[in-house]
Every structure is written in structure tokens, then in C-alpha cells.
């Protein structure tokens, strides 16, 4: 982020290779690392330079889709000792720059981008072509960085009370506002009318209540349970499941009567008793 302009560096994978086997050395002294089909065609002056000795500290291979001498601290140190900038030997690959500026002019975006590239030692004197893309994002009506939680919840509660959706007296509203903090959400922190640890009731986050059952961790691993052997009957059923031992069976043997049937039967018995 530079002066309201967001700049993102995204690596772009090259298309020269997918493995080290796709790369090979070329040139008179084998000092060039290139795609295998091109390496044999590369011609360089047959002058052995001292820094070529550093090539024994690395290997020619595929890095991010490009054929290059593989970087490592020893190789880069050796190049510097011979007065060679490692960036002239090691290919760094390609990067895509994504620039986002809201309500910024092209000049402001260009200046921020050149300043960003300059921090990496990249000189960019040519004019940049900007492709404008309109991006619509949902933005909250209240910015948490500018308004505290109690003010935000107060505005919401007042609106709900005015529209008749919620009924709360002023003391309850004040109690909720005292407990309101950004992040008080979820099972552990929901604000409610709970019994507190000293035995009184108050508007507090659930974790501040008396003997809360807190969630301490979660896992995406589903535990496997082994069910015992046998037959499970899920009622209600029209026929009673067979019993292996009739002498130990309790209840009616002529079929079971569920809850609603019992209520109706009791009502009829009451009516008959009244007539007598």
C-alpha cells in the first residue's frame, strides 16, 4: 500500500520447462543454461572467464518454468567475489503487477508504481499503460476502525426497537452496550442475559457466565463410531418388534398406544365417570 494505491506482486510461471530434464547447458564453455532444444544452437565466444568456476556450485535446471542456473547462497557469493551480479546469471522469472487505486488519477497510480519498482532497483522511465477494471465490493455501513462496538450495536438496537421488531427497556440496552466488544460472537462470546459467577443476572458474554460450556477447539476430522451388533427399531411402528424373551417384556401385549391415544382415552374415561 503506497499513498492509497495497493500493489500486489504475483509470480507468473514460465513455459520453458516443467522439470530439470527439459533444460541443458550451451555455449563454448557450457556457461549458458537454456531449454534443451535450444541449448545446442547457442554459440558464445570461446573465452573462459574466471566466474565460470562458480558454475560447479550449482546446476542447470527448471525454476518456476524457466531454465536457469539454480540459485543458492554459495553460488551467489562466488559470483559476487568475481564481480558478477547474480541477477545477470540467474534468471529471476516473471512477475505480474496488479495495481488497485480507488479514486486515484493515472498520474498518482503511475507515481506510486514507479516508486514501488524503484525500491527493487528497477528503473521504469517509459510511460505505463493502465488497464482500468471496475470492481464493486460490499462495504459495511459502519467502519470498525472508526466506530466502537457499543455505538454500532446501539444504532442497530434503536432501529429494531423503533420498528417494533424488538422490545427492550433502556436499562437492558445499556447493559448490552457495556458488554459489547468487537469479536464477541460465536458460541463462547454471544452476549445474553446470563447468571454470572457471583449468582446475579446480567448482560454478559457467555464466557463470563456461571459454569459456561465453552468450545475450546474444533477439528475437521470426523470421529468414527462403532455401533454394536443387533437390530435397531426406530418408532413409531405399526407392529411391535419381536421379543426373544416374552417373560421379561413389560407393557401391553396387545399392541402399544402412543401419547395422543392415551390423552383421548383419559378424556373418555373422565366423561363416563361424570355421567355416573
Tab-separated table of C-alpha atoms in Angstrom:
chain	number	residue	atom	x	y	z
A	1	UNK	CA	0.000	0.000	0.000
A	2	UNK	CA	1.555	3.282	-1.133
A	3	UNK	CA	-0.408	6.503	-0.711
A	4	UNK	CA	-3.768	4.797	-1.159
A	5	UNK	CA	-2.603	2.587	-4.045
A	6	UNK	CA	-2.445	-1.177	-3.431
A	7	UNK	CA	0.260	-3.010	-5.404
A	8	UNK	CA	0.419	-6.818	-5.486
A	9	UNK	CA	3.281	-8.891	-6.917
A	10	UNK	CA	2.171	-12.230	-8.374
A	11	UNK	CA	4.708	-14.744	-9.718
A	12	UNK	CA	3.963	-15.982	-13.230
A	13	UNK	CA	5.212	-19.455	-14.098
A	14	UNK	CA	7.198	-19.636	-17.318
A	15	UNK	CA	6.531	-22.084	-20.122
A	16	UNK	CA	10.061	-23.220	-20.978
A	17	UNK	CA	10.162	-26.317	-18.805
A	18	UNK	CA	8.364	-28.496	-16.315
A	19	UNK	CA	11.398	-30.428	-14.976
A	20	UNK	CA	15.193	-30.243	-14.889
A	21	UNK	CA	15.323	-32.707	-17.774
A	22	UNK	CA	13.887	-30.067	-20.085
A	23	UNK	CA	16.995	-27.878	-19.607
A	24	UNK	CA	20.614	-28.233	-20.796
A	25	UNK	CA	23.846	-26.222	-20.977
A	26	UNK	CA	25.078	-24.485	-24.108
A	27	UNK	CA	27.845	-22.166	-25.275
A	28	UNK	CA	31.528	-22.810	-25.845
A	29	UNK	CA	32.264	-23.344	-22.135
A	30	UNK	CA	28.805	-24.607	-21.165
A	31	UNK	CA	28.136	-21.340	-19.350
A	32	UNK	CA	24.587	-20.898	-20.639
A	33	UNK	CA	21.541	-22.694	-19.196
A	34	UNK	CA	18.695	-22.893	-21.705
A	35	UNK	CA	15.837	-25.132	-22.901
A	36	UNK	CA	17.238	-28.430	-24.189
A	37	UNK	CA	16.089	-27.932	-27.791
A	38	UNK	CA	17.797	-24.528	-27.933
A	39	UNK	CA	20.975	-25.203	-25.939
A	40	UNK	CA	22.837	-26.929	-28.783
A	41	UNK	CA	22.211	-23.951	-31.086
A	42	UNK	CA	23.714	-21.360	-28.735
A	43	UNK	CA	27.135	-20.032	-29.829
A	44	UNK	CA	29.320	-17.931	-27.498
A	45	UNK	CA	32.956	-16.705	-27.673
A	46	UNK	CA	35.420	-19.358	-26.550
A	47	UNK	CA	36.851	-17.230	-23.759
A	48	UNK	CA	36.919	-18.864	-20.348
A	49	UNK	CA	36.018	-16.279	-17.734
A	50	UNK	CA	37.073	-16.731	-14.085
A	51	UNK	CA	33.494	-16.695	-12.787
A	52	UNK	CA	32.743	-19.861	-14.762
A	53	UNK	CA	34.409	-21.693	-11.854
A	54	UNK	CA	31.323	-20.773	-9.785
A	55	UNK	CA	29.136	-22.964	-12.007
A	56	UNK	CA	30.470	-26.023	-10.183
A	57	UNK	CA	28.492	-24.842	-7.140
A	58	UNK	CA	25.125	-25.094	-8.887
A	59	UNK	CA	23.308	-26.909	-11.665
A	60	UNK	CA	21.252	-26.049	-14.718
A	61	UNK	CA	17.587	-26.798	-14.108
A	62	UNK	CA	13.958	-25.709	-14.157
A	63	UNK	CA	12.902	-22.989	-11.702
A	64	UNK	CA	9.328	-21.639	-11.899
A	65	UNK	CA	9.024	-22.780	-15.507
A	66	UNK	CA	12.322	-21.200	-16.646
A	67	UNK	CA	15.673	-22.835	-17.433
A	68	UNK	CA	18.332	-21.177	-15.279
A	69	UNK	CA	21.303	-21.749	-13.046
A	70	UNK	CA	19.746	-22.681	-9.722
A	71	UNK	CA	20.325	-20.057	-7.029
A	72	UNK	CA	21.953	-20.873	-3.702
A	73	UNK	CA	23.984	-18.789	-1.202
A	74	UNK	CA	27.375	-20.324	-2.091
A	75	UNK	CA	26.872	-19.793	-5.834
A	76	UNK	CA	25.716	-16.204	-5.417
A	77	UNK	CA	28.589	-15.413	-3.040
A	78	UNK	CA	31.089	-16.806	-5.549
A	79	UNK	CA	29.651	-14.662	-8.347
A	80	UNK	CA	29.924	-11.514	-6.232
A	81	UNK	CA	33.532	-12.345	-5.331
A	82	UNK	CA	34.250	-12.367	-9.084
A	83	UNK	CA	32.497	-9.033	-9.552
A	84	UNK	CA	29.446	-10.524	-11.259
A	85	UNK	CA	25.902	-9.503	-10.321
A	86	UNK	CA	23.954	-12.764	-9.672
A	87	UNK	CA	20.900	-11.287	-11.425
A	88	UNK	CA	22.896	-11.313	-14.709
A	89	UNK	CA	23.396	-15.081	-14.442
A	90	UNK	CA	20.339	-16.321	-12.521
A	91	UNK	CA	17.012	-15.753	-14.206
A	92	UNK	CA	14.507	-14.489	-11.646
A	93	UNK	CA	11.385	-15.326	-13.618
A	94	UNK	CA	8.383	-13.176	-14.360
A	95	UNK	CA	6.009	-11.332	-12.089
A	96	UNK	CA	2.641	-9.800	-12.714
A	97	UNK	CA	1.874	-6.479	-11.082
A	98	UNK	CA	-1.682	-5.791	-10.024
A	99	UNK	CA	-2.368	-2.209	-9.056
A	100	UNK	CA	-5.544	-1.030	-7.367
A	101	UNK	CA	-6.318	2.615	-6.801
A	102	UNK	CA	-9.710	3.865	-5.666
A	103	UNK	CA	-10.490	7.433	-6.736
A	104	UNK	CA	-6.886	7.890	-7.913
A	105	UNK	CA	-5.754	9.566	-11.126
A	106	UNK	CA	-3.497	7.821	-13.665
A	107	UNK	CA	-0.651	10.123	-12.642
A	108	UNK	CA	-0.971	9.180	-8.972
A	109	UNK	CA	-1.031	5.471	-9.805
A	110	UNK	CA	1.985	5.802	-12.144
A	111	UNK	CA	3.958	7.653	-9.473
A	112	UNK	CA	3.156	5.053	-6.798
A	113	UNK	CA	4.066	2.198	-9.148
A	114	UNK	CA	7.405	3.717	-10.192
A	115	UNK	CA	8.225	4.387	-6.549
A	116	UNK	CA	7.430	0.739	-5.754
A	117	UNK	CA	9.618	-0.587	-8.595
A	118	UNK	CA	12.404	1.791	-7.620
A	119	UNK	CA	12.567	0.126	-4.201
A	120	UNK	CA	13.646	-3.060	-6.036
A	121	UNK	CA	16.205	-1.198	-8.141
A	122	UNK	CA	14.020	-1.328	-11.254
A	123	UNK	CA	14.098	1.839	-13.347
A	124	UNK	CA	10.880	2.425	-15.256
A	125	UNK	CA	11.149	5.621	-17.301
A	126	UNK	CA	8.788	4.614	-20.093
A	127	UNK	CA	5.109	5.551	-19.713
A	128	UNK	CA	2.926	2.797	-18.303
A	129	UNK	CA	-0.303	1.667	-19.923
A	130	UNK	CA	-3.014	1.159	-17.321
A	131	UNK	CA	-5.972	-1.141	-17.902
A	132	UNK	CA	-8.906	0.059	-15.846
A	133	UNK	CA	-11.216	-2.504	-14.297
A	134	UNK	CA	-14.267	-1.578	-12.279
A	135	UNK	CA	-14.556	-3.671	-9.126
A	136	UNK	CA	-17.669	-3.478	-6.961
A	137	UNK	CA	-17.298	-4.512	-3.340
A	138	UNK	CA	-19.706	-4.584	-0.455
A	139	UNK	CA	-18.625	-2.155	2.226
A	140	UNK	CA	-20.042	-2.013	5.755
A	141	UNK	CA	-22.134	0.983	6.721
A	142	UNK	CA	-20.027	1.298	9.865
A	143	UNK	CA	-16.241	1.070	9.734
A	144	UNK	CA	-14.969	-0.873	12.803
A	145	UNK	CA	-11.774	1.179	12.788
A	146	UNK	CA	-13.740	4.404	13.209
A	147	UNK	CA	-16.643	3.371	15.455
A	148	UNK	CA	-16.526	1.286	18.625
A	149	UNK	CA	-18.729	-1.771	19.035
A	150	UNK	CA	-21.166	-0.245	21.523
A	151	UNK	CA	-22.017	2.651	19.180
A	152	UNK	CA	-22.620	0.279	16.275
A	153	UNK	CA	-24.866	-2.035	18.314
A	154	UNK	CA	-26.703	0.940	19.821
A	155	UNK	CA	-27.659	2.153	16.339
A	156	UNK	CA	-28.873	-1.344	15.429
A	157	UNK	CA	-30.871	-1.846	18.638
A	158	UNK	CA	-32.522	1.574	18.355
A	159	UNK	CA	-33.621	0.772	14.800
A	160	UNK	CA	-35.045	-2.628	15.840
A	161	UNK	CA	-36.906	-1.054	18.770
A	162	UNK	CA	-38.328	1.764	16.625
A	163	UNK	CA	-39.628	-0.677	14.007
A	164	UNK	CA	-41.253	-2.891	16.650
A	165	UNK	CA	-39.093	-5.917	15.935
A	166	UNK	CA	-37.509	-5.830	19.383
A	167	UNK	CA	-38.700	-4.718	22.803
A	168	UNK	CA	-36.064	-3.715	25.322
A	169	UNK	CA	-36.122	-1.099	28.027
A	170	UNK	CA	-33.367	1.465	28.380
A	171	UNK	CA	-31.581	-0.387	31.191
A	172	UNK	CA	-31.332	-3.551	29.079
A	173	UNK	CA	-29.925	-1.602	26.146
A	174	UNK	CA	-27.309	-0.020	28.400
A	175	UNK	CA	-26.376	-3.462	29.759
A	176	UNK	CA	-25.814	-4.835	26.259
A	177	UNK	CA	-23.735	-1.800	25.286
A	178	UNK	CA	-21.469	-2.216	28.316
A	179	UNK	CA	-20.706	-5.791	27.271
A	180	UNK	CA	-20.328	-5.048	23.555
A	181	UNK	CA	-16.873	-5.505	22.054
A	182	UNK	CA	-15.711	-6.311	18.543
A	183	UNK	CA	-15.274	-10.072	18.309
A	184	UNK	CA	-17.995	-11.002	20.815
A	185	UNK	CA	-19.680	-13.570	18.588
A	186	UNK	CA	-19.945	-17.311	18.279
A	187	UNK	CA	-20.761	-19.852	20.971
A	188	UNK	CA	-18.292	-18.592	23.566
A	189	UNK	CA	-18.898	-14.850	23.305
A	190	UNK	CA	-22.573	-14.313	22.465
A	191	UNK	CA	-24.000	-11.574	24.678
A	192	UNK	CA	-27.060	-12.704	26.636
A	193	UNK	CA	-28.954	-12.418	29.921
A	194	UNK	CA	-26.911	-14.948	31.892
A	195	UNK	CA	-26.343	-15.804	35.510
A	196	UNK	CA	-22.924	-14.506	36.448
A	197	UNK	CA	-20.301	-16.152	38.625
A	198	UNK	CA	-21.482	-14.241	41.709
A	199	UNK	CA	-25.068	-15.511	41.313
A	200	UNK	CA	-26.649	-12.361	39.853
A	201	UNK	CA	-28.023	-11.993	36.331
A	202	UNK	CA	-26.618	-9.523	33.845
A	203	UNK	CA	-25.956	-8.884	30.147
A	204	UNK	CA	-22.559	-10.533	29.667
A	205	UNK	CA	-20.763	-12.614	27.028
A	206	UNK	CA	-21.474	-16.321	27.506
A	207	UNK	CA	-17.878	-16.987	28.557
A	208	UNK	CA	-18.425	-14.637	31.514
A	209	UNK	CA	-21.470	-16.552	32.761
A	210	UNK	CA	-21.579	-19.121	35.540
A	211	UNK	CA	-20.116	-22.521	34.541
A	212	UNK	CA	-20.154	-21.938	30.751
A	213	UNK	CA	-19.721	-24.912	28.437
A	214	UNK	CA	-17.000	-23.446	26.247
A	215	UNK	CA	-15.835	-24.672	22.875
A	216	UNK	CA	-12.071	-24.928	23.183
A	217	UNK	CA	-11.093	-26.342	19.809
A	218	UNK	CA	-12.544	-27.558	16.538
A	219	UNK	CA	-11.473	-30.214	14.090
A	220	UNK	CA	-12.333	-31.163	10.538
A	221	UNK	CA	-11.714	-34.828	11.383
A	222	UNK	CA	-14.988	-36.724	11.807
A	223	UNK	CA	-14.772	-39.292	14.574
A	224	UNK	CA	-15.828	-42.802	13.598
A	225	UNK	CA	-18.169	-44.642	15.964
A	226	UNK	CA	-18.659	-48.423	16.015
A	227	UNK	CA	-22.272	-49.480	16.530
A	228	UNK	CA	-22.978	-52.719	18.446
A	229	UNK	CA	-24.327	-55.709	16.569
A	230	UNK	CA	-28.113	-56.082	16.576
A	231	UNK	CA	-31.300	-54.624	15.156
A	232	UNK	CA	-32.374	-51.066	15.843
A	233	UNK	CA	-36.088	-50.197	15.817
A	234	UNK	CA	-36.978	-46.584	15.175
A	235	UNK	CA	-40.577	-45.871	16.171
A	236	UNK	CA	-43.367	-45.366	15.991
A	237	UNK	CA	-44.081	-48.683	14.190
A	238	UNK	CA	-47.360	-50.431	13.315
A	239	UNK	CA	-46.193	-53.793	14.619
A	240	UNK	CA	-44.265	-54.379	17.759
A	241	UNK	CA	-40.771	-55.815	17.184
A	242	UNK	CA	-40.466	-59.465	18.248
A	243	UNK	CA	-39.062	-60.179	21.661
A	244	UNK	CA	-36.635	-63.013	22.301
A	245	UNK	CA	-37.829	-63.393	25.921
A	246	UNK	CA	-41.615	-62.782	26.350
A	247	UNK	CA	-41.468	-63.274	30.125
A	248	UNK	CA	-39.290	-60.179	30.572
A	249	UNK	CA	-41.360	-57.910	28.319
A	250	UNK	CA	-43.196	-55.116	30.130
A	251	UNK	CA	-46.225	-53.207	28.880
A	252	UNK	CA	-49.231	-54.194	26.828
A	253	UNK	CA	-49.093	-57.402	24.754
A	254	UNK	CA	-51.948	-56.387	22.503
A	255	UNK	CA	-50.165	-53.513	20.805
A	256	UNK	CA	-48.820	-50.200	22.079
A	257	UNK	CA	-50.785	-46.965	22.425
A	258	UNK	CA	-48.832	-43.774	21.723
A	259	UNK	CA	-49.134	-40.446	23.513
A	260	UNK	CA	-52.173	-38.931	21.660
A	261	UNK	CA	-54.160	-42.164	22.158
A	262	UNK	CA	-53.564	-42.044	25.906
A	263	UNK	CA	-54.822	-38.478	26.119
A	264	UNK	CA	-58.031	-39.350	24.229
A	265	UNK	CA	-58.629	-42.454	26.372
A	266	UNK	CA	-58.286	-40.471	29.607
A	267	UNK	CA	-60.706	-37.854	28.309
A	268	UNK	CA	-63.348	-40.537	27.563
A	269	UNK	CA	-62.921	-42.119	30.991
A	270	UNK	CA	-63.428	-38.727	32.587
A	271	UNK	CA	-66.659	-38.163	30.635
A	272	UNK	CA	-68.045	-41.601	31.584
A	273	UNK	CA	-67.238	-41.030	35.237
A	274	UNK	CA	-69.156	-37.772	35.148
A	275	UNK	CA	-72.277	-39.436	33.800
A	276	UNK	CA	-72.304	-41.959	36.632
